[in-house]
PDB file of C-alpha atoms in Angstrom:
ATOM      1  CA  UNK J   1       1.921 -10.567  14.437  1.00 46.00           C
ATOM      2  CA  UNK J   2       3.629 -13.735  14.735  1.00 51.00           C
ATOM      3  CA  UNK J   3       2.434 -15.664  11.729  1.00 57.00           C
ATOM      4  CA  UNK J   4       5.268 -15.739   9.129  1.00 65.00           C
ATOM      5  CA  UNK J   5       3.933 -14.423   5.542  1.00 76.00           C
ATOM      6  CA  UNK J   6       5.149 -16.017   2.386  1.00 75.00           C
ATOM      7  CA  UNK J   7       6.463 -14.179  -0.791  1.00 80.00           C
ATOM      8  CA  UNK J   8       9.637 -12.711  -2.346  1.00 87.00           C
ATOM      9  CA  UNK J   9       8.363  -9.101  -1.221  1.00 88.00           C
ATOM     10  CA  UNK J  10       8.091 -10.233   2.416  1.00 90.00           C
ATOM     11  CA  UNK J  11      11.487 -12.193   2.454  1.00 91.00           C
ATOM     12  CA  UNK J  12      13.360  -9.120   1.069  1.00 93.00           C
ATOM     13  CA  UNK J  13      11.800  -6.508   3.344  1.00 94.00           C
ATOM     14  CA  UNK J  14      12.383  -8.742   6.510  1.00 94.00           C
ATOM     15  CA  UNK J  15      15.852  -9.567   5.598  1.00 95.00           C
ATOM     16  CA  UNK J  16      16.717  -5.619   4.819  1.00 95.00           C
ATOM     17  CA  UNK J  17      15.012  -4.712   8.190  1.00 95.00           C
ATOM     18  CA  UNK J  18      17.435  -7.193  10.110  1.00 95.00           C
ATOM     19  CA  UNK J  19      20.306  -6.163   8.259  1.00 95.00           C
ATOM     20  CA  UNK J  20      19.710  -2.356   8.768  1.00 93.00           C
ATOM     21  CA  UNK J  21      17.797  -2.392  12.196  1.00 93.00           C
ATOM     22  CA  UNK J  22      20.547  -4.863  14.268  1.00 94.00           C
ATOM     23  CA  UNK J  23      23.579  -2.621  13.387  1.00 93.00           C
ATOM     24  CA  UNK J  24      21.885   0.718  13.601  1.00 91.00           C
ATOM     25  CA  UNK J  25      20.639  -0.005  17.145  1.00 93.00           C
ATOM     26  CA  UNK J  26      23.989  -1.511  18.243  1.00 93.00           C
ATOM     27  CA  UNK J  27      25.788   1.755  17.060  1.00 92.00           C
ATOM     28  CA  UNK J  28      23.054   3.952  18.876  1.00 91.00           C
ATOM     29  CA  UNK J  29      23.569   2.080  22.053  1.00 94.00           C
ATOM     30  CA  UNK J  30      27.443   2.347  21.925  1.00 92.00           C
ATOM     31  CA  UNK J  31      27.597   5.909  21.106  1.00 92.00           C
ATOM     32  CA  UNK J  32      24.863   6.971  23.523  1.00 92.00           C
ATOM     33  CA  UNK J  33      26.341   4.781  26.247  1.00 93.00           C
ATOM     34  CA  UNK J  34      29.672   6.656  25.816  1.00 90.00           C
ATOM     35  CA  UNK J  35      27.948   9.891  26.972  1.00 88.00           C
ATOM     36  CA  UNK J  36      29.507  12.374  24.480  1.00 86.00           C
ATOM     37  CA  UNK J  37      26.661  13.579  22.755  1.00 87.00           C
ATOM     38  CA  UNK J  38      26.029  16.770  25.061  1.00 83.00           C
ATOM     39  CA  UNK J  39      22.709  14.803  26.519  1.00 86.00           C
ATOM     40  CA  UNK J  40      21.821  14.672  30.037  1.00 89.00           C
ATOM     41  CA  UNK J  41      22.554  11.197  31.970  1.00 91.00           C
ATOM     42  CA  UNK J  42      18.796  10.938  32.512  1.00 93.00           C
ATOM     43  CA  UNK J  43      18.110  11.418  28.755  1.00 91.00           C
ATOM     44  CA  UNK J  44      20.836   9.191  27.915  1.00 93.00           C
ATOM     45  CA  UNK J  45      19.533   6.439  29.886  1.00 95.00           C
ATOM     46  CA  UNK J  46      15.918   6.528  28.159  1.00 95.00           C
ATOM     47  CA  UNK J  47      17.581   6.781  24.582  1.00 92.00           C
ATOM     48  CA  UNK J  48      19.908   3.756  25.576  1.00 94.00           C
ATOM     49  CA  UNK J  49      16.990   1.723  26.769  1.00 96.00           C
ATOM     50  CA  UNK J  50      14.749   2.607  23.740  1.00 93.00           C
ATOM     51  CA  UNK J  51      17.630   1.476  21.287  1.00 93.00           C
ATOM     52  CA  UNK J  52      18.007  -1.699  23.485  1.00 96.00           C
ATOM     53  CA  UNK J  53      14.481  -2.612  23.632  1.00 96.00           C
ATOM     54  CA  UNK J  54      14.103  -1.632  19.802  1.00 94.00           C
ATOM     55  CA  UNK J  55      16.916  -4.212  19.202  1.00 95.00           C
ATOM     56  CA  UNK J  56      15.126  -6.976  21.146  1.00 96.00           C
ATOM     57  CA  UNK J  57      11.926  -6.446  19.127  1.00 96.00           C
ATOM     58  CA  UNK J  58      13.899  -6.812  15.982  1.00 96.00           C
ATOM     59  CA  UNK J  59      15.526 -10.029  17.365  1.00 96.00           C
ATOM     60  CA  UNK J  60      12.510 -11.795  18.673  1.00 96.00           C
ATOM     61  CA  UNK J  61      10.096 -10.612  15.887  1.00 94.00           C
ATOM     62  CA  UNK J  62      12.422 -10.534  12.869  1.00 95.00           C
ATOM     63  CA  UNK J  63      15.506 -12.887  13.445  1.00 95.00           C
ATOM     64  CA  UNK J  64      13.775 -15.603  15.484  1.00 94.00           C
ATOM     65  CA  UNK J  65      10.135 -15.387  14.136  1.00 92.00           C
ATOM     66  CA  UNK J  66      10.015 -13.928  10.518  1.00 91.00           C
ATOM     67  CA  UNK J  67      13.116 -14.894   8.914  1.00 93.00           C
ATOM     68  CA  UNK J  68      13.100 -18.573  10.045  1.00 92.00           C
ATOM     69  CA  UNK J  69       9.567 -18.855   9.296  1.00 88.00           C
ATOM     70  CA  UNK J  70      10.211 -17.659   5.669  1.00 89.00           C
ATOM     71  CA  UNK J  71      13.615 -19.340   4.805  1.00 90.00           C
ATOM     72  CA  UNK J  72      13.569 -22.282   7.381  1.00 88.00           C
ATOM     73  CA  UNK J  73      10.057 -23.476   8.037  1.00 85.00           C
ATOM     74  CA  UNK J  74       9.686 -26.804  10.475  1.00 84.00           C
ATOM     75  CA  UNK J  75      13.048 -25.626  12.434  1.00 89.00           C
ATOM     76  CA  UNK J  76      13.251 -25.894  15.993  1.00 91.00           C
ATOM     77  CA  UNK J  77      11.777 -22.581  16.511  1.00 91.00           C
ATOM     78  CA  UNK J  78       8.341 -24.003  15.081  1.00 90.00           C
ATOM     79  CA  UNK J  79       8.085 -26.442  17.932  1.00 93.00           C
ATOM     80  CA  UNK J  80       4.796 -25.080  19.726  1.00 93.00           C
ATOM     81  CA  UNK J  81       6.392 -24.550  23.341  1.00 94.00           C
ATOM     82  CA  UNK J  82       9.276 -22.618  21.567  1.00 95.00           C
ATOM     83  CA  UNK J  83       7.018 -20.645  19.217  1.00 93.00           C
ATOM     84  CA  UNK J  84       4.694 -19.925  22.198  1.00 94.00           C
ATOM     85  CA  UNK J  85       7.647 -18.480  24.140  1.00 96.00           C
ATOM     86  CA  UNK J  86       8.805 -16.592  21.152  1.00 94.00           C
ATOM     87  CA  UNK J  87       5.543 -15.088  20.597  1.00 94.00           C
ATOM     88  CA  UNK J  88       5.249 -13.980  24.408  1.00 95.00           C
ATOM     89  CA  UNK J  89       8.682 -12.489  24.084  1.00 96.00           C
ATOM     90  CA  UNK J  90       7.820 -10.504  20.941  1.00 95.00           C
ATOM     91  CA  UNK J  91       4.784  -8.740  22.921  1.00 95.00           C
ATOM     92  CA  UNK J  92       7.010  -8.121  25.895  1.00 96.00           C
ATOM     93  CA  UNK J  93       9.854  -6.339  23.999  1.00 96.00           C
ATOM     94  CA  UNK J  94       7.236  -4.548  21.883  1.00 94.00           C
ATOM     95  CA  UNK J  95       5.369  -3.206  24.945  1.00 95.00           C
ATOM     96  CA  UNK J  96       8.456  -2.264  26.664  1.00 96.00           C
ATOM     97  CA  UNK J  97       9.790  -0.322  23.871  1.00 93.00           C
ATOM     98  CA  UNK J  98       6.390   1.395  23.238  1.00 93.00           C
ATOM     99  CA  UNK J  99       6.288   2.357  26.890  1.00 96.00           C
ATOM    100  CA  UNK J 100       9.609   3.687  27.138  1.00 95.00           C
ATOM    101  CA  UNK J 101       8.834   6.035  24.408  1.00 90.00           C
ATOM    102  CA  UNK J 102       5.762   7.242  26.518  1.00 93.00           C
ATOM    103  CA  UNK J 103       8.140   7.493  29.933  1.00 95.00           C
ATOM    104  CA  UNK J 104      10.753   9.272  27.769  1.00 92.00           C
ATOM    105  CA  UNK J 105       7.983  11.994  26.665  1.00 90.00           C
ATOM    106  CA  UNK J 106       7.029  12.287  30.117  1.00 95.00           C
ATOM    107  CA  UNK J 107      10.263  13.023  31.319  1.00 94.00           C
ATOM    108  CA  UNK J 108      10.788  15.858  28.972  1.00 89.00           C
ATOM    109  CA  UNK J 109       7.232  17.207  29.701  1.00 92.00           C
ATOM    110  CA  UNK J 110       8.436  17.328  33.258  1.00 93.00           C
ATOM    111  CA  UNK J 111      11.809  18.913  32.549  1.00 89.00           C
ATOM    112  CA  UNK J 112      10.284  21.544  30.315  1.00 86.00           C
ATOM    113  CA  UNK J 113       6.924  22.269  31.985  1.00 88.00           C
ATOM    114  CA  UNK J 114       7.445  21.336  35.713  1.00 90.00           C
ATOM    115  CA  UNK J 115      10.459  23.234  37.038  1.00 85.00           C
ATOM    116  CA  UNK J 116       9.598  22.393  40.578  1.00 88.00           C
ATOM    117  CA  UNK J 117       9.579  18.649  40.127  1.00 92.00           C
ATOM    118  CA  UNK J 118      12.207  18.695  37.440  1.00 91.00           C
ATOM    119  CA  UNK J 119      15.208  18.251  39.988  1.00 90.00           C
ATOM    120  CA  UNK J 120      13.654  15.308  41.756  1.00 91.00           C
ATOM    121  CA  UNK J 121      12.338  13.417  38.712  1.00 94.00           C
ATOM    122  CA  UNK J 122      14.607  13.987  36.025  1.00 92.00           C
ATOM    123  CA  UNK J 123      17.578  12.266  37.491  1.00 94.00           C
ATOM    124  CA  UNK J 124      19.427   9.165  36.192  1.00 94.00           C
ATOM    125  CA  UNK J 125      18.317   7.220  39.369  1.00 95.00           C
ATOM    126  CA  UNK J 126      14.748   7.860  38.619  1.00 96.00           C
ATOM    127  CA  UNK J 127      15.369   7.160  35.007  1.00 96.00           C
ATOM    128  CA  UNK J 128      16.819   3.539  35.915  1.00 96.00           C
ATOM    129  CA  UNK J 129      13.990   2.750  38.252  1.00 97.00           C
ATOM    130  CA  UNK J 130      11.258   3.923  35.573  1.00 97.00           C
ATOM    131  CA  UNK J 131      12.964   1.756  32.900  1.00 97.00           C
ATOM    132  CA  UNK J 132      13.246  -1.290  35.283  1.00 97.00           C
ATOM    133  CA  UNK J 133       9.854  -1.024  36.157  1.00 97.00           C
ATOM    134  CA  UNK J 134       8.549  -0.528  32.422  1.00 97.00           C
ATOM    135  CA  UNK J 135      10.451  -3.382  31.195  1.00 97.00           C
ATOM    136  CA  UNK J 136       9.365  -5.904  34.150  1.00 97.00           C
ATOM    137  CA  UNK J 137       5.725  -4.997  33.746  1.00 96.00           C
ATOM    138  CA  UNK J 138       5.963  -5.343  30.129  1.00 95.00           C
ATOM    139  CA  UNK J 139       7.278  -9.115  30.454  1.00 96.00           C
ATOM    140  CA  UNK J 140       4.658  -9.727  33.329  1.00 96.00           C
ATOM    141  CA  UNK J 141       1.412  -8.560  31.448  1.00 95.00           C
ATOM    142  CA  UNK J 142       2.332 -10.509  28.277  1.00 95.00           C
ATOM    143  CA  UNK J 143       3.021 -13.822  30.128  1.00 95.00           C
ATOM    144  CA  UNK J 144      -0.808 -14.849  29.111  1.00 93.00           C
ATOM    145  CA  UNK J 145       0.421 -15.053  25.378  1.00 93.00           C
ATOM    146  CA  UNK J 146       2.252 -18.177  26.173  1.00 94.00           C
ATOM    147  CA  UNK J 147      -0.889 -20.125  26.947  1.00 92.00           C
ATOM    148  CA  UNK J 148      -3.099 -18.826  24.212  1.00 90.00           C
ATOM    149  CA  UNK J 149      -1.602 -20.926  21.498  1.00 90.00           C
ATOM    150  CA  UNK J 150      -2.039 -24.664  20.561  1.00 92.00           C
ATOM    151  CA  UNK J 151       0.000 -26.927  17.881  1.00 92.00           C
ATOM    152  CA  UNK J 152      -1.495 -26.990  14.451  1.00 89.00           C
ATOM    153  CA  UNK J 153      -0.558 -30.870  14.329  1.00 89.00           C
ATOM    154  CA  UNK J 154       1.625 -33.397  16.249  1.00 91.00           C
ATOM    155  CA  UNK J 155       4.285 -35.691  14.812  1.00 89.00           C
ATOM    156  CA  UNK J 156       6.054 -38.543  16.921  1.00 89.00           C
ATOM    157  CA  UNK J 157       4.469 -36.691  20.091  1.00 90.00           C
ATOM    158  CA  UNK J 158       6.212 -33.643  19.082  1.00 92.00           C
ATOM    159  CA  UNK J 159       3.636 -30.487  18.733  1.00 93.00           C
ATOM    160  CA  UNK J 160       4.442 -28.205  15.922  1.00 92.00           C
ATOM    161  CA  UNK J 161       3.603 -24.628  15.008  1.00 90.00           C
ATOM    162  CA  UNK J 162       1.171 -22.321  16.989  1.00 89.00           C
ATOM    163  CA  UNK J 163      -2.355 -21.313  16.393  1.00 88.00           C
ATOM    164  CA  UNK J 164      -4.435 -19.298  18.508  1.00 86.00           C
ATOM    165  CA  UNK J 165      -7.012 -21.404  20.523  1.00 86.00           C
ATOM    166  CA  UNK J 166     -10.840 -21.020  19.727  1.00 82.00           C
ATOM    167  CA  UNK J 167     -11.067 -19.951  23.253  1.00 83.00           C
ATOM    168  CA  UNK J 168      -9.305 -16.586  21.903  1.00 77.00           C
ATOM    169  CA  UNK J 169     -12.650 -15.299  20.144  1.00 75.00           C
ATOM    170  CA  UNK J 170     -15.175 -17.145  22.235  1.00 81.00           C
ATOM    171  CA  UNK J 171     -14.151 -16.365  25.817  1.00 85.00           C
ATOM    172  CA  UNK J 172     -14.907 -13.034  27.311  1.00 87.00           C
ATOM    173  CA  UNK J 173     -12.016 -13.224  29.544  1.00 89.00           C
ATOM    174  CA  UNK J 174      -9.599 -13.605  26.545  1.00 87.00           C
ATOM    175  CA  UNK J 175     -11.488 -10.964  24.425  1.00 82.00           C
ATOM    176  CA  UNK J 176     -11.162  -8.526  27.379  1.00 88.00           C
ATOM    177  CA  UNK J 177      -7.147  -9.497  27.510  1.00 90.00           C
ATOM    178  CA  UNK J 178      -7.024  -8.710  23.880  1.00 83.00           C
ATOM    179  CA  UNK J 179      -8.668  -5.365  24.132  1.00 84.00           C
ATOM    180  CA  UNK J 180      -6.803  -4.410  27.436  1.00 89.00           C
ATOM    181  CA  UNK J 181      -3.411  -5.476  25.039  1.00 88.00           C
ATOM    182  CA  UNK J 182      -4.578  -3.035  22.428  1.00 83.00           C
ATOM    183  CA  UNK J 183      -5.437  -0.284  24.636  1.00 88.00           C
ATOM    184  CA  UNK J 184      -2.297  -0.608  26.538  1.00 90.00           C
ATOM    185  CA  UNK J 185      -0.343  -0.824  23.221  1.00 88.00           C
ATOM    186  CA  UNK J 186      -0.545   1.532  21.305  1.00 83.00           C
ATOM    187  CA  UNK J 187      -3.897   3.138  21.966  1.00 87.00           C
ATOM    188  CA  UNK J 188      -3.059   4.690  25.452  1.00 93.00           C
ATOM    189  CA  UNK J 189       0.477   5.639  24.490  1.00 91.00           C
ATOM    190  CA  UNK J 190      -0.905   7.177  21.350  1.00 86.00           C
ATOM    191  CA  UNK J 191      -3.276   9.500  23.860  1.00 91.00           C
ATOM    192  CA  UNK J 192      -0.359  10.084  26.282  1.00 93.00           C
ATOM    193  CA  UNK J 193       2.178  11.254  23.882  1.00 90.00           C
ATOM    194  CA  UNK J 194      -0.328  13.355  21.945  1.00 88.00           C
ATOM    195  CA  UNK J 195      -1.486  15.140  25.147  1.00 92.00           C
ATOM    196  CA  UNK J 196       1.966  15.330  26.800  1.00 91.00           C
ATOM    197  CA  UNK J 197       3.344  16.988  23.381  1.00 87.00           C
ATOM    198  CA  UNK J 198       0.331  19.569  23.162  1.00 87.00           C
ATOM    199  CA  UNK J 199       0.844  20.540  26.768  1.00 90.00           C
ATOM    200  CA  UNK J 200       4.683  20.789  26.080  1.00 87.00           C
ATOM    201  CA  UNK J 201       4.198  23.042  23.022  1.00 83.00           C
ATOM    202  CA  UNK J 202       1.480  25.413  24.732  1.00 86.00           C
ATOM    203  CA  UNK J 203       4.076  25.870  27.688  1.00 85.00           C
ATOM    204  CA  UNK J 204       6.854  26.369  25.313  1.00 81.00           C
ATOM    205  CA  UNK J 205       5.028  28.935  23.206  1.00 78.00           C
ATOM    206  CA  UNK J 206       3.721  30.752  26.490  1.00 81.00           C
ATOM    207  CA  UNK J 207       7.309  30.923  27.920  1.00 76.00           C
ATOM    208  CA  UNK J 208       9.017  31.700  24.731  1.00 73.00           C
ATOM    209  CA  UNK J 209       6.811  34.900  24.188  1.00 74.00           C
ATOM    210  CA  UNK J 210       7.163  35.928  27.875  1.00 72.00           C
ATOM    211  CA  UNK J 211      10.990  35.508  27.591  1.00 66.00           C
ATOM    212  CA  UNK J 212      11.134  37.404  24.265  1.00 68.00           C
ATOM    213  CA  UNK J 213       9.028  40.532  25.672  1.00 69.00           C
ATOM    214  CA  UNK J 214      11.714  40.440  28.595  1.00 66.00           C
ATOM    215  CA  UNK J 215      14.872  40.231  26.755  1.00 63.00           C
ATOM    216  CA  UNK J 216      13.643  42.783  24.282  1.00 62.00           C
ATOM    217  CA  UNK J 217      13.000  45.168  27.275  1.00 58.00           C
ATOM    218  CA  UNK J 218      16.367  44.710  28.703  1.00 61.00           C
ATOM    219  CA  UNK J 219      18.795  43.738  25.909  1.00 59.00           C
ATOM    220  CA  UNK J 220      16.932  44.239  22.427  1.00 53.00           C
ATOM    221  CA  UNK J 221      15.339  41.943  19.815  1.00 49.00           C
ATOM    222  CA  UNK J 222      18.753  40.428  18.310  1.00 48.00           C
ATOM    223  CA  UNK J 223      19.936  38.661  21.477  1.00 49.00           C
ATOM    224  CA  UNK J 224      20.457  35.016  21.369  1.00 55.00           C
ATOM    225  CA  UNK J 225      18.677  33.079  23.962  1.00 61.00           C
ATOM    226  CA  UNK J 226      20.896  29.946  24.699  1.00 68.00           C
ATOM    227  CA  UNK J 227      17.949  28.371  26.949  1.00 65.00           C
ATOM    228  CA  UNK J 228      15.488  28.727  24.389  1.00 66.00           C
ATOM    229  CA  UNK J 229      18.033  27.215  21.821  1.00 69.00           C
ATOM    230  CA  UNK J 230      18.345  24.311  24.246  1.00 67.00           C
ATOM    231  CA  UNK J 231      14.817  23.775  24.676  1.00 67.00           C
ATOM    232  CA  UNK J 232      14.248  24.006  20.618  1.00 72.00           C
ATOM    233  CA  UNK J 233      16.797  21.148  20.352  1.00 71.00           C
ATOM    234  CA  UNK J 234      15.366  19.030  22.882  1.00 70.00           C
ATOM    235  CA  UNK J 235      11.778  19.471  21.668  1.00 76.00           C
ATOM    236  CA  UNK J 236      13.048  18.481  18.047  1.00 81.00           C
ATOM    237  CA  UNK J 237      14.296  15.508  19.369  1.00 77.00           C
ATOM    238  CA  UNK J 238      11.213  14.645  21.288  1.00 76.00           C
ATOM    239  CA  UNK J 239       8.748  15.744  18.359  1.00 81.00           C
ATOM    240  CA  UNK J 240      10.759  13.536  16.038  1.00 86.00           C
ATOM    241  CA  UNK J 241      10.827  10.327  17.969  1.00 84.00           C
ATOM    242  CA  UNK J 242       7.029  10.789  19.105  1.00 83.00           C
ATOM    243  CA  UNK J 243       6.054  11.598  15.461  1.00 85.00           C
ATOM    244  CA  UNK J 244       7.724   8.881  14.053  1.00 88.00           C
ATOM    245  CA  UNK J 245       6.078   6.601  16.588  1.00 86.00           C
ATOM    246  CA  UNK J 246       2.792   7.670  15.849  1.00 87.00           C
ATOM    247  CA  UNK J 247       2.853   7.714  12.094  1.00 89.00           C
ATOM    248  CA  UNK J 248       4.575   4.246  11.956  1.00 89.00           C
ATOM    249  CA  UNK J 249       1.818   2.748  14.364  1.00 88.00           C
ATOM    250  CA  UNK J 250      -1.222   4.136  12.874  1.00 88.00           C
ATOM    251  CA  UNK J 251      -2.056   1.515  10.513  1.00 88.00           C
ATOM    252  CA  UNK J 252      -1.567  -1.003  13.221  1.00 86.00           C
ATOM    253  CA  UNK J 253      -4.262   0.961  15.198  1.00 83.00           C
ATOM    254  CA  UNK J 254      -6.462   1.076  12.050  1.00 86.00           C
ATOM    255  CA  UNK J 255      -6.175  -2.535  11.635  1.00 84.00           C
ATOM    256  CA  UNK J 256      -7.065  -3.515  15.236  1.00 79.00           C
ATOM    257  CA  UNK J 257     -10.301  -1.388  15.096  1.00 81.00           C
ATOM    258  CA  UNK J 258     -11.185  -2.583  11.600  1.00 82.00           C
ATOM    259  CA  UNK J 259     -11.026  -5.925  12.994  1.00 77.00           C
ATOM    260  CA  UNK J 260     -13.246  -5.006  16.054  1.00 73.00           C
ATOM    261  CA  UNK J 261     -15.793  -3.369  14.528  1.00 79.00           C
ATOM    262  CA  UNK J 262     -16.235  -5.865  11.653  1.00 79.00           C
ATOM    263  CA  UNK J 263     -15.675  -8.998  13.812  1.00 71.00           C
ATOM    264  CA  UNK J 264     -14.004 -10.446  10.862  1.00 69.00           C
ATOM    265  CA  UNK J 265     -10.673 -12.492  11.729  1.00 65.00           C
ATOM    266  CA  UNK J 266     -10.539 -14.920   8.978  1.00 71.00           C
ATOM    267  CA  UNK J 267      -7.946 -14.703   6.505  1.00 74.00           C
ATOM    268  CA  UNK J 268      -8.071 -17.078   3.513  1.00 72.00           C
ATOM    269  CA  UNK J 269      -4.264 -16.987   2.237  1.00 73.00           C
ATOM    270  CA  UNK J 270      -1.524 -14.625   1.736  1.00 73.00           C
ATOM    271  CA  UNK J 271      -2.975 -12.791  -0.896  1.00 77.00           C
ATOM    272  CA  UNK J 272      -6.263 -11.928   1.008  1.00 80.00           C
ATOM    273  CA  UNK J 273      -6.448  -8.135   1.487  1.00 83.00           C
ATOM    274  CA  UNK J 274      -7.255  -8.626   5.033  1.00 82.00           C
ATOM    275  CA  UNK J 275      -3.707 -10.483   5.355  1.00 84.00           C
ATOM    276  CA  UNK J 276      -1.900  -8.000   3.296  1.00 86.00           C
ATOM    277  CA  UNK J 277      -3.282  -4.833   5.587  1.00 88.00           C
ATOM    278  CA  UNK J 278      -2.542  -6.766   8.727  1.00 86.00           C
ATOM    279  CA  UNK J 279       0.989  -7.497   7.606  1.00 88.00           C
ATOM    280  CA  UNK J 280       1.579  -3.845   6.222  1.00 90.00           C
ATOM    281  CA  UNK J 281       0.742  -2.934   9.988  1.00 90.00           C
ATOM    282  CA  UNK J 282       3.352  -5.186  11.374  1.00 90.00           C
ATOM    283  CA  UNK J 283       5.923  -4.167   8.754  1.00 91.00           C
ATOM    284  CA  UNK J 284       5.537  -0.399   9.741  1.00 92.00           C
ATOM    285  CA  UNK J 285       5.501  -1.259  13.290  1.00 90.00           C
ATOM    286  CA  UNK J 286       8.623  -3.207  12.949  1.00 92.00           C
ATOM    287  CA  UNK J 287      10.072  -0.355  10.927  1.00 92.00           C
ATOM    288  CA  UNK J 288       9.617   2.041  13.820  1.00 89.00           C
ATOM    289  CA  UNK J 289      12.297  -0.099  15.676  1.00 88.00           C
ATOM    290  CA  UNK J 290      15.105   1.371  13.272  1.00 86.00           C
ATOM    291  CA  UNK J 291      13.997   5.041  12.756  1.00 87.00           C
ATOM    292  CA  UNK J 292      15.588   6.521  16.216  1.00 80.00           C
ATOM    293  CA  UNK J 293      18.990   6.488  15.239  1.00 73.00           C
ATOM    294  CA  UNK J 294      18.226   8.120  11.853  1.00 78.00           C
ATOM    295  CA  UNK J 295      16.484  10.683  14.040  1.00 85.00           C
ATOM    296  CA  UNK J 296      19.208  11.182  16.258  1.00 80.00           C
ATOM    297  CA  UNK J 297      21.823  11.511  13.441  1.00 72.00           C
ATOM    298  CA  UNK J 298      19.672  14.182  11.931  1.00 75.00           C
ATOM    299  CA  UNK J 299      18.741  16.217  15.180  1.00 79.00           C
ATOM    300  CA  UNK J 300      22.017  15.787  16.951  1.00 80.00           C
ATOM    301  CA  UNK J 301      25.244  17.397  15.786  1.00 84.00           C
ATOM    302  CA  UNK J 302      27.443  15.632  18.562  1.00 87.00           C
ATOM    303  CA  UNK J 303      25.803  12.282  17.780  1.00 88.00           C
ATOM    304  CA  UNK J 304      26.612  12.696  14.062  1.00 87.00           C
ATOM    305  CA  UNK J 305      30.442  13.651  15.343  1.00 89.00           C
ATOM    306  CA  UNK J 306      30.698  10.552  17.191  1.00 88.00           C
ATOM    307  CA  UNK J 307      29.095   8.561  14.264  1.00 87.00           C
ATOM    308  CA  UNK J 308      31.574   9.838  12.129  1.00 87.00           C
ATOM    309  CA  UNK J 309      34.461   8.898  14.440  1.00 87.00           C
ATOM    310  CA  UNK J 310      33.076   5.403  14.765  1.00 86.00           C
ATOM    311  CA  UNK J 311      32.934   4.680  11.054  1.00 82.00           C
ATOM    312  CA  UNK J 312      36.457   6.440  10.661  1.00 84.00           C
ATOM    313  CA  UNK J 313      38.075   4.505  13.416  1.00 80.00           C
ATOM    314  CA  UNK J 314      38.296   0.845  11.506  1.00 80.00           C
ATOM    315  CA  UNK J 315      39.351   2.771   8.490  1.00 79.00           C
ATOM    316  CA  UNK J 316      42.039   4.336  10.083  1.00 79.00           C
ATOM    317  CA  UNK J 317      43.183   1.058  11.798  1.00 79.00           C
ATOM    318  CA  UNK J 318      43.325  -0.832   8.326  1.00 80.00           C
ATOM    319  CA  UNK J 319      45.222   2.160   6.694  1.00 78.00           C
ATOM    320  CA  UNK J 320      47.774   1.956   9.561  1.00 76.00           C
ATOM    321  CA  UNK J 321      48.137  -1.913   8.909  1.00 78.00           C
ATOM    322  CA  UNK J 322      48.861  -1.448   5.207  1.00 76.00           C
ATOM    323  CA  UNK J 323      51.587   1.442   5.869  1.00 68.00           C
TER     324      UNK J 323
END
C-alpha cells in the first residue's frame, strides 16, 4: 500500500483524490459537529470520528506518501525512519477508520434491534469511549509495521526509502502478523457488517409487518407511521455507508486472497498486471475515505440544508463587501 506508483494516471488520480477528499471531510466534520442535522449525539459522535479518521487516512496515505513519492522522490519523507513511521501511521489510521464503521453499524443494530440495551449503550458517553478505544487499539496493533522495513540504500550514513525485510516472507511470526492484520482489516469487518445488517433487516421486516397489522386494525391502512419512517431513514444511512465500504474494499480483499493462495509476491515493474491489480485495490480503498460525505448529502435533508448554508455564507460575505 505504501510503495508510490509512477505514471500520469496515478499522479492525476491521487492529486484529484486529495483535492476532493480533504475539503469534503473537513466540511463533514464542521457540519456534523454543529449538531444541526437532526441526528442524535451518539450518531453524530460516530459520524464525526469516521470523517476525522478518513481525513487522517488521506493525509498519511496520499498527502504524505503517494503525492510526495510521485512528485518529490528523494524528499525528507523518503528517509527510512520517517518512511517507516509514515507506513505505521497509514495502517493505524486505516484500521481506525474501518473499525469505526463496524462500531457505527453495531450501534445502529443495538438501537434498532435491542431496545432493552439501547438506553444504556446508545449514548454519547459510550460512543466517546468506544471511539477512543478503537483509535488506541488501531495505533497499538500497528506498531510492528515500523520495524518491518529496512533501507534500500544508504548515502553518507543516511538510510533512504523503505522495503520490507526478507523476514517478512520467511518468518512464521511475521506471516502470522500479516494474516492477523488482513483478517482484522478488512475480512472480519466485512463479515461483521454483513451479519449485523442481515440481522437488522430481519428485525425491521418483522417489526414492520407487526406494526402494519396493528395500525391497520386500529387506524386503517393509510396512516403515516413516524417511527417506521425514522427507522427507514436511519437504515438508508446505515446501508449506504456499509454498502459503500464493502464495494470499495472488495478488490483489496480479492488481491490479498490472490497473493496468499498463489504465494506470488514478486512484482517486476509498474506495468506488471499484479502491480496494477494491487494499486487498483489501494486506489478504491482510499476512495472510500471521501464517499461518506456524499452519502450524507444524498440521504440526509438537514445535512444538505447545512451544506447549502455553508456554501452560501462566504458568497454572502463577498456580496456585502462589494455593496
